[in-house]
Structures are given as C-alpha cells and as structure tokens.
mmCIF file of C-alpha atoms and ligand atoms in Angstrom:
data_model
loop_
_atom_site.group_PDB
_atom_site.id
_atom_site.type_symbol
_atom_site.label_atom_id
_atom_site.label_comp_id
_atom_site.label_asym_id
_atom_site.label_seq_id
_atom_site.Cartn_x
_atom_site.Cartn_y
_atom_site.Cartn_z
ATOM 1 C CA MET X 1010 -27.724 11.837 24.602
ATOM 2 C CA MET X 1011 -25.591 10.860 21.646
ATOM 3 C CA ASP X 1012 -22.142 12.398 21.122
ATOM 4 C CA VAL X 1013 -21.955 14.298 17.860
ATOM 5 C CA ILE X 1014 -18.250 14.931 18.395
ATOM 6 C CA SER X 1015 -15.713 13.289 20.644
ATOM 7 C CA THR X 1016 -11.942 13.482 20.694
ATOM 8 C CA GLN X 1017 -9.521 11.390 22.694
ATOM 9 C CA GLY X 1018 -5.891 12.298 23.248
ATOM 10 C CA LEU X 1019 -5.855 14.565 20.209
ATOM 11 C CA LYS X 1020 -2.363 15.762 19.291
ATOM 12 C CA LYS X 1021 -1.590 18.061 16.433
ATOM 13 C CA GLY X 1022 1.397 19.987 15.156
ATOM 14 C CA TYR X 1023 2.098 21.474 11.749
ATOM 15 C CA ALA X 1024 5.230 20.506 9.824
ATOM 16 C CA ASN X 1025 8.159 22.621 11.074
ATOM 17 C CA GLY X 1026 6.036 24.146 13.827
ATOM 18 C CA LYS X 1027 5.576 23.743 17.573
ATOM 19 C CA PRO X 1028 2.881 21.286 18.720
ATOM 20 C CA VAL X 1029 -0.537 22.973 18.735
ATOM 21 C CA PHE X 1030 -2.344 20.362 20.892
ATOM 22 C CA SER X 1031 -0.801 17.920 23.287
ATOM 23 C CA GLY X 1032 -3.842 15.854 24.269
ATOM 24 C CA VAL X 1033 -7.315 17.317 23.782
ATOM 25 C CA ASP X 1034 -10.368 15.397 24.996
ATOM 26 C CA ILE X 1035 -13.808 16.829 24.321
ATOM 27 C CA ARG X 1036 -17.338 15.481 23.981
ATOM 28 C CA ILE X 1037 -20.140 17.428 22.358
ATOM 29 C CA ARG X 1038 -23.636 16.014 22.577
ATOM 30 C CA SER X 1039 -26.462 16.285 20.088
ATOM 31 C CA GLY X 1040 -28.153 19.694 20.152
ATOM 32 C CA GLU X 1041 -25.514 21.425 22.275
ATOM 33 C CA ARG X 1042 -24.241 24.872 21.369
ATOM 34 C CA VAL X 1043 -20.576 25.098 22.260
ATOM 35 C CA ALA X 1044 -18.348 28.190 22.201
ATOM 36 C CA LEU X 1045 -14.678 27.432 21.666
ATOM 37 C CA VAL X 1046 -12.506 30.177 23.142
ATOM 38 C CA GLY X 1047 -8.806 30.857 23.615
ATOM 39 C CA ALA X 1048 -6.064 33.347 22.842
ATOM 40 C CA ASN X 1049 -4.890 34.078 19.292
ATOM 41 C CA GLY X 1050 -2.978 31.149 17.861
ATOM 42 C CA VAL X 1051 -4.027 28.649 20.555
ATOM 43 C CA GLY X 1052 -5.503 26.420 17.863
ATOM 44 C CA LYS X 1053 -9.272 27.013 17.755
ATOM 45 C CA SER X 1054 -9.457 26.979 13.957
ATOM 46 C CA THR X 1055 -7.073 24.034 13.826
ATOM 47 C CA LEU X 1056 -9.328 22.074 16.189
ATOM 48 C CA LEU X 1057 -12.381 22.786 13.990
ATOM 49 C CA LYS X 1058 -10.405 21.661 10.934
ATOM 50 C CA CYS X 1059 -9.364 18.411 12.647
ATOM 51 C CA LEU X 1060 -12.974 17.694 13.665
ATOM 52 C CA ILE X 1061 -14.236 17.953 10.107
ATOM 53 C CA GLY X 1062 -11.281 16.172 8.525
ATOM 54 C CA HIS X 1063 -9.793 19.219 6.799
ATOM 55 C CA THR X 1064 -6.374 18.750 8.351
ATOM 56 C CA ALA X 1065 -4.606 15.603 9.529
ATOM 57 C CA PHE X 1066 -3.721 15.227 13.196
ATOM 58 C CA CYS X 1067 -0.769 13.348 14.641
ATOM 59 C CA ASP X 1068 -2.143 11.169 17.396
ATOM 60 C CA GLY X 1069 -5.408 10.308 19.153
ATOM 61 C CA GLU X 1070 -8.871 9.674 17.788
ATOM 62 C CA ILE X 1071 -11.838 11.739 16.657
ATOM 63 C CA SER X 1072 -15.430 10.704 16.117
ATOM 64 C CA THR X 1073 -17.616 13.176 14.230
ATOM 65 C CA LEU X 1074 -21.241 12.289 13.438
ATOM 66 C CA GLY X 1075 -20.523 8.637 14.047
ATOM 67 C CA GLU X 1076 -17.440 8.517 11.811
ATOM 68 C CA ALA X 1077 -14.401 7.497 13.871
ATOM 69 C CA PHE X 1078 -10.978 8.253 12.432
ATOM 70 C CA CYS X 1079 -7.290 8.639 13.217
ATOM 71 C CA ARG X 1080 -5.207 11.269 11.390
ATOM 72 C CA THR X 1081 -7.803 11.828 8.625
ATOM 73 C CA PRO X 1082 -11.174 10.368 7.652
ATOM 74 C CA ASN X 1083 -11.232 8.211 4.523
ATOM 75 C CA GLY X 1084 -12.956 9.489 1.382
ATOM 76 C CA SER X 1085 -16.363 7.953 2.076
ATOM 77 C CA GLN X 1086 -16.328 9.086 5.723
ATOM 78 C CA LEU X 1087 -15.454 12.609 4.602
ATOM 79 C CA LYS X 1088 -18.290 12.612 2.070
ATOM 80 C CA ARG X 1089 -20.839 11.392 4.637
ATOM 81 C CA MET X 1090 -19.620 13.964 7.178
ATOM 82 C CA ARG X 1091 -19.747 16.881 4.716
ATOM 83 C CA GLN X 1092 -23.303 16.037 3.748
ATOM 84 C CA GLN X 1093 -24.391 16.576 7.350
ATOM 85 C CA ILE X 1094 -22.356 19.681 8.220
ATOM 86 C CA GLY X 1095 -23.101 23.361 7.597
ATOM 87 C CA PHE X 1096 -20.222 25.862 7.621
ATOM 88 C CA VAL X 1097 -20.141 29.549 8.468
ATOM 89 C CA PHE X 1098 -16.864 31.461 8.419
ATOM 90 C CA GLN X 1099 -15.687 34.928 9.446
ATOM 91 C CA HIS X 1100 -15.958 36.056 5.840
ATOM 92 C CA HIS X 1101 -19.364 35.274 4.304
ATOM 93 C CA GLY X 1102 -17.829 33.978 1.063
ATOM 94 C CA LEU X 1103 -20.893 34.890 -1.025
ATOM 95 C CA VAL X 1104 -20.591 35.147 -4.809
ATOM 96 C CA ARG X 1105 -20.865 38.913 -5.017
ATOM 97 C CA ARG X 1106 -22.340 39.228 -8.516
ATOM 98 C CA GLN X 1107 -25.012 36.592 -7.997
ATOM 99 C CA SER X 1108 -28.410 37.069 -6.379
ATOM 100 C CA VAL X 1109 -29.003 36.400 -2.722
ATOM 101 C CA LEU X 1110 -31.302 33.478 -3.635
ATOM 102 C CA THR X 1111 -28.688 31.839 -5.876
ATOM 103 C CA ASN X 1112 -26.151 32.151 -3.074
ATOM 104 C CA VAL X 1113 -28.482 30.349 -0.684
ATOM 105 C CA VAL X 1114 -29.246 27.646 -3.286
ATOM 106 C CA HIS X 1115 -25.463 27.086 -3.514
ATOM 107 C CA GLY X 1116 -25.678 25.605 -0.027
ATOM 108 C CA LYS X 1117 -27.260 22.530 -1.619
ATOM 109 C CA LEU X 1118 -24.194 21.803 -3.754
ATOM 110 C CA GLY X 1119 -22.530 18.541 -2.876
ATOM 111 C CA LEU X 1120 -25.736 16.983 -1.537
ATOM 112 C CA PRO X 1121 -27.231 14.036 -3.428
ATOM 113 C CA GLY X 1122 -29.229 14.950 -6.545
ATOM 114 C CA THR X 1123 -28.538 18.689 -6.444
ATOM 115 C CA TRP X 1124 -26.010 19.212 -9.250
ATOM 116 C CA ARG X 1125 -28.241 21.963 -10.712
ATOM 117 C CA ALA X 1126 -27.891 24.038 -7.542
ATOM 118 C CA TRP X 1127 -25.303 26.365 -9.045
ATOM 119 C CA HIS X 1128 -28.026 28.857 -10.070
ATOM 120 C CA GLN X 1129 -31.496 29.383 -8.669
ATOM 121 C CA ALA X 1130 -33.055 29.654 -12.171
ATOM 122 C CA ILE X 1131 -32.185 26.052 -13.058
ATOM 123 C CA ALA X 1132 -32.152 24.541 -9.573
ATOM 124 C CA GLU X 1133 -34.746 21.930 -8.620
ATOM 125 C CA ARG X 1134 -37.942 23.648 -7.459
ATOM 126 C CA GLU X 1135 -37.594 22.046 -4.064
ATOM 127 C CA SER X 1136 -34.106 23.532 -3.629
ATOM 128 C CA ARG X 1137 -35.396 26.972 -4.574
ATOM 129 C CA GLU X 1138 -38.306 26.693 -2.153
ATOM 130 C CA GLU X 1139 -36.067 25.534 0.658
ATOM 131 C CA ALA X 1140 -33.690 28.413 -0.056
ATOM 132 C CA MET X 1141 -36.584 30.900 0.136
ATOM 133 C CA ASP X 1142 -37.659 29.325 3.403
ATOM 134 C CA ALA X 1143 -34.121 29.629 4.811
ATOM 135 C CA LEU X 1144 -33.997 33.275 3.726
ATOM 136 C CA ASP X 1145 -37.287 33.818 5.501
ATOM 137 C CA GLN X 1146 -35.835 32.337 8.667
ATOM 138 C CA VAL X 1147 -32.931 34.807 8.606
ATOM 139 C CA LYS X 1148 -35.515 37.563 7.887
ATOM 140 C CA LEU X 1149 -34.173 38.386 4.432
ATOM 141 C CA SER X 1150 -36.740 36.985 2.004
ATOM 142 C CA HIS X 1151 -37.336 40.552 0.758
ATOM 143 C CA LYS X 1152 -33.701 40.582 -0.482
ATOM 144 C CA ALA X 1153 -33.935 37.359 -2.533
ATOM 145 C CA THR X 1154 -33.418 39.081 -5.880
ATOM 146 C CA ALA X 1155 -30.812 41.613 -4.688
ATOM 147 C CA ARG X 1156 -27.197 41.089 -5.680
ATOM 148 C CA ALA X 1157 -25.050 39.810 -2.831
ATOM 149 C CA ASP X 1158 -22.736 42.824 -3.063
ATOM 150 C CA GLU X 1159 -25.654 45.150 -2.235
ATOM 151 C CA LEU X 1160 -25.952 43.737 1.281
ATOM 152 C CA SER X 1161 -24.560 45.094 4.537
ATOM 153 C CA GLY X 1162 -22.019 42.941 6.371
ATOM 154 C CA GLY X 1163 -24.637 41.714 8.836
ATOM 155 C CA GLN X 1164 -27.109 40.869 6.072
ATOM 156 C CA ALA X 1165 -24.403 39.021 4.101
ATOM 157 C CA GLN X 1166 -23.580 36.928 7.149
ATOM 158 C CA ARG X 1167 -27.270 36.102 7.624
ATOM 159 C CA VAL X 1168 -27.342 34.908 3.988
ATOM 160 C CA ALA X 1169 -24.295 32.757 4.741
ATOM 161 C CA ILE X 1170 -26.254 31.246 7.649
ATOM 162 C CA ALA X 1171 -29.237 30.590 5.350
ATOM 163 C CA ARG X 1172 -26.838 28.931 2.866
ATOM 164 C CA ALA X 1173 -25.634 26.625 5.640
ATOM 165 C CA LEU X 1174 -29.200 25.926 6.867
ATOM 166 C CA VAL X 1175 -30.474 24.695 3.472
ATOM 167 C CA ARG X 1176 -28.138 21.736 3.880
ATOM 168 C CA LYS X 1177 -30.356 20.671 6.802
ATOM 169 C CA PRO X 1178 -27.189 19.911 8.744
ATOM 170 C CA ARG X 1179 -26.963 17.933 11.963
ATOM 171 C CA LEU X 1180 -23.831 19.870 12.865
ATOM 172 C CA MET X 1181 -22.991 23.534 12.290
ATOM 173 C CA ILE X 1182 -19.337 24.569 12.414
ATOM 174 C CA ALA X 1183 -18.713 28.317 12.610
ATOM 175 C CA ASP X 1184 -15.271 29.933 12.758
ATOM 176 C CA GLU X 1185 -15.549 33.482 14.154
ATOM 177 C CA PRO X 1186 -18.975 34.033 12.555
ATOM 178 C CA ALA X 1187 -19.358 37.577 13.920
ATOM 179 C CA ALA X 1188 -15.745 38.779 14.009
ATOM 180 C CA SER X 1189 -15.966 41.076 10.997
ATOM 181 C CA LEU X 1190 -19.213 42.751 12.094
ATOM 182 C CA ASP X 1191 -19.778 45.832 14.229
ATOM 183 C CA PRO X 1192 -20.899 45.136 17.816
ATOM 184 C CA THR X 1193 -24.627 45.594 17.150
ATOM 185 C CA ALA X 1194 -24.727 43.583 13.938
ATOM 186 C CA GLY X 1195 -22.469 40.951 15.526
ATOM 187 C CA ARG X 1196 -24.829 40.456 18.467
ATOM 188 C CA ASP X 1197 -27.896 40.371 16.213
ATOM 189 C CA VAL X 1198 -26.349 37.775 13.906
ATOM 190 C CA MET X 1199 -25.192 35.596 16.804
ATOM 191 C CA ALA X 1200 -28.580 35.796 18.545
ATOM 192 C CA LEU X 1201 -30.415 34.789 15.372
ATOM 193 C CA PHE X 1202 -27.915 32.025 14.579
ATOM 194 C CA SER X 1203 -28.022 30.584 18.091
ATOM 195 C CA ASP X 1204 -31.847 30.690 18.242
ATOM 196 C CA LEU X 1205 -32.224 29.009 14.842
ATOM 197 C CA VAL X 1206 -29.901 26.122 15.649
ATOM 198 C CA ARG X 1207 -31.606 25.610 19.022
ATOM 199 C CA GLU X 1208 -35.078 25.534 17.404
ATOM 200 C CA LYS X 1209 -33.890 22.963 14.878
ATOM 201 C CA GLY X 1210 -31.879 20.887 17.335
ATOM 202 C CA ILE X 1211 -28.690 21.405 15.314
ATOM 203 C CA THR X 1212 -25.429 20.965 17.218
ATOM 204 C CA LEU X 1213 -23.343 24.161 16.982
ATOM 205 C CA VAL X 1214 -19.621 24.625 17.577
ATOM 206 C CA TYR X 1215 -18.380 28.188 17.114
ATOM 207 C CA THR X 1216 -15.148 29.978 17.873
ATOM 208 C CA THR X 1217 -15.168 33.500 19.239
ATOM 209 C CA HIS X 1218 -12.907 36.127 20.774
ATOM 210 C CA ASP X 1219 -15.888 37.969 22.167
ATOM 211 C CA MET X 1220 -16.582 37.088 25.792
ATOM 212 C CA ASP X 1221 -20.197 38.261 25.566
ATOM 213 C CA HIS X 1222 -20.765 36.079 22.517
ATOM 214 C CA ALA X 1223 -19.404 33.085 24.416
ATOM 215 C CA LEU X 1224 -21.478 33.816 27.517
ATOM 216 C CA SER X 1225 -24.726 34.758 25.750
ATOM 217 C CA PHE X 1226 -25.132 32.311 22.878
ATOM 218 C CA ALA X 1227 -23.708 28.967 24.004
ATOM 219 C CA ASP X 1228 -24.830 26.210 26.372
ATOM 220 C CA ARG X 1229 -21.236 25.284 27.141
ATOM 221 C CA ILE X 1230 -17.831 26.923 26.857
ATOM 222 C CA VAL X 1231 -14.678 25.003 26.014
ATOM 223 C CA ALA X 1232 -11.528 27.036 26.656
ATOM 224 C CA LEU X 1233 -8.187 26.069 25.151
ATOM 225 C CA LYS X 1234 -4.888 27.105 26.669
ATOM 226 C CA ALA X 1235 -1.337 25.875 26.127
ATOM 227 C CA GLY X 1236 -2.342 22.971 23.914
ATOM 228 C CA ARG X 1237 -4.996 21.569 26.256
ATOM 229 C CA VAL X 1238 -8.573 22.042 27.404
ATOM 230 C CA HIS X 1239 -8.252 24.643 30.174
ATOM 231 C CA PHE X 1240 -11.893 24.319 31.171
ATOM 232 C CA ASP X 1241 -15.076 22.810 29.748
ATOM 233 C CA LEU X 1242 -18.146 24.053 31.612
ATOM 234 C CA PRO X 1243 -21.835 24.853 31.268
ATOM 235 C CA VAL X 1244 -22.150 28.553 30.544
ATOM 236 C CA ALA X 1245 -23.912 29.133 33.881
ATOM 237 C CA ASP X 1246 -20.710 28.081 35.683
ATOM 238 C CA VAL X 1247 -18.458 30.518 33.819
ATOM 239 C CA ASP X 1248 -18.012 34.115 34.921
ATOM 240 C CA ARG X 1249 -16.128 36.887 33.153
ATOM 241 C CA GLU X 1250 -13.136 36.594 35.435
ATOM 242 C CA ARG X 1251 -12.641 32.923 34.632
ATOM 243 C CA LEU X 1252 -13.083 33.663 30.958
ATOM 244 C CA GLU X 1253 -10.559 36.505 31.052
ATOM 245 C CA GLY X 1254 -8.048 34.084 32.572
ATOM 246 C CA VAL X 1255 -8.069 32.164 29.305
ATOM 247 C CA PHE X 1256 -6.334 35.068 27.612
ATOM 248 C CA HIS X 1257 -3.603 35.522 30.243
ATOM 249 C CA ALA X 1258 -0.409 33.471 30.371
HETATM 250 N N1 ATP D 787 -1.489 25.741 7.749
HETATM 251 C C1 ATP D 787 -0.653 25.972 8.775
HETATM 252 N N2 ATP D 787 0.662 25.667 8.687
HETATM 253 C C2 ATP D 787 1.509 25.872 9.728
HETATM 254 N N3 ATP D 787 1.124 26.392 10.919
HETATM 255 C C3 ATP D 787 -0.178 26.720 11.057
HETATM 256 C C4 ATP D 787 -1.130 26.535 10.010
HETATM 257 N N4 ATP D 787 -2.353 26.955 10.448
HETATM 258 C C5 ATP D 787 -2.167 27.382 11.713
HETATM 259 N N5 ATP D 787 -0.865 27.248 12.080
HETATM 260 C C6 ATP D 787 -0.300 27.568 13.400
HETATM 261 O O1 ATP D 787 -0.979 26.785 14.367
HETATM 262 C C7 ATP D 787 -1.260 27.543 15.529
HETATM 263 C C8 ATP D 787 -2.769 27.574 15.795
HETATM 264 O O2 ATP D 787 -3.407 28.348 14.782
HETATM 265 P P1 ATP D 787 -4.990 28.537 14.696
HETATM 266 O O3 ATP D 787 -5.270 29.407 13.510
HETATM 267 O O4 ATP D 787 -5.643 27.221 14.760
HETATM 268 O O5 ATP D 787 -5.284 29.322 16.041
HETATM 269 P P2 ATP D 787 -6.575 30.153 16.473
HETATM 270 O O6 ATP D 787 -6.735 29.899 17.931
HETATM 271 O O7 ATP D 787 -7.712 29.836 15.583
HETATM 272 O O8 ATP D 787 -6.061 31.630 16.233
HETATM 273 P P3 ATP D 787 -6.886 33.010 16.002
HETATM 274 O O9 ATP D 787 -7.605 33.265 17.262
HETATM 275 O O10 ATP D 787 -5.791 33.991 15.745
HETATM 276 O O11 ATP D 787 -7.778 32.781 14.813
HETATM 277 C C9 ATP D 787 -0.640 28.916 15.313
HETATM 278 O O12 ATP D 787 0.638 28.927 15.890
HETATM 279 C C10 ATP D 787 -0.561 29.009 13.804
HETATM 280 O O13 ATP D 787 0.523 29.831 13.418
#
C-alpha cells in the first residue's frame, strides 16, 4: 500500500535550543490510523509540524502525500499538501459568534473555487450541503443554526472534526484532539473520529497523552523518546507496560 508519509533521517532543532530529533524514520501507509505518543516536550507537535511543512527541519527528507522535500516544501508543494489535509487541534478554534454551520463551511476555505465559504449564507450550495452532511456524520445536524459558543466542549470538538471532514482530506492531522475534554467526552469524540476516518479510508495521525486513546483508537503506535523512534508497532503488539515505559527516563 502507498506511503502517505515517510521520513528518513529527520533531524530537527530550534534556534538556540537542544536538538529535538536526531534521526527519525517513519512510514505511514494509506488508511492507517497512527497514534504518536511520548513524554511532554519530546517533540510530537514538532514532528506533526515538520510533516505538514509548518516548520523547517535541519536534515533528512520527508515525503507527505507524494511531495518530497528537505527542510521545507516549496510554495506549490505546500499548497497541494494543504488541499488534501484536514486539521484538528486540542482547542477547537471555532468562531464563537458564528453558527455551527458557518464554522463547518469554513473548512472549505483554501480549496479551489470556494472563496465564498466564509459564511454559510453566501457559500456555494454544494459547500453548504456538504457541511450539513459532515454535521450529520458527527451527529450534530440538529445544532446547525446554534451559535458555536452555545456548544459543550465535546460538541465543539465534533464540529471541528466536521470542519476538517468537509475538506475531503486524504490525511487527517490531529494534535491532542481530546486533551481538553473530560474522560467521557474525550473517549466519545475519539471513537467517533477514529470510526469516521476508517470508514472513509482517511489516513490519521494523532498525538495523545492518554494511553487508552492510543491503545483503543489507532492501528499502530509510534512512540518517541530521546529524539528517536522508541518503538513503532501494531497496536495489538503494545501492552500498557511497554507504553508506560515511554514516559520513564
Ligand atoms: N517554536 C519553538 N521554538 C523553540 N523551541 C520550541 C518551539 N516549539 C517547541 N519547542 C521545543 O521543542 C521541544 C519539543 O516540543 P513539542 O511541543 O514538539 O513537544 P510535544 O511532545 O508535542 O510536547 P507536549 O506533549 O508537551 O505537547 C520542547 O523542548 C519545546 O520546548
């Protein structure tokens, strides 16, 4: 199966800081759901940013969605990559005073021919219909006209997932998507998210500090430790003890 992401000998350090990675090699195949785990500050978010060209790396090579680059992608590579990637972050980032539907339509922004997607009332009918469909998939179509700031944290994160889904991405990048939710809402959101990407064949890479979220919602776990890949295994081969070891020196 085709690699959606591969890195070879990836090295990264920030200016005036210690090296974050000293040679990271990973391969993620189409349709895989991968949990990226590791202690605070090990570089999970930095790795995601390198993969999508949001921060330059020092050495090695990355290929994301067929775009191979060193240090940073060029402008046209970055544009092609962004058009095929959906993002979900720890904070939902919804526009609080806008409706839920408008927030989902915003997911279309930056795609070809969707410059009117800044408000549902003037968006192309197709965009509006796709946004309603995405809301239906996250079980929130009944909230389409509610203001985003009327939602619970779990609902807001489901809207953020719908906003990413309307891009019809090949790759979904999620940085701590459930970290600001309570345990029940966090599990519900992760279960829904993981099921939806599997149904659609979307490749998912998510970071998490929650061992259950790594064990329950991924096909594979990549653990980072001390600037390198500590292990990279199918979830069935990872037990809690091995996972706990990732967080110990
Ligand atoms: N913009 C930046 N400039 C300088 N140093 C940075 C920057 N972003 C991150 N770092 C440093 O790089 C290292 C890795 O940070 P990163 O946020 O990628 O780790 P993480 O594993 O995602 O952490 P957490 O689990 O706390 O979210 C840390 O030492 C951090 O202080």
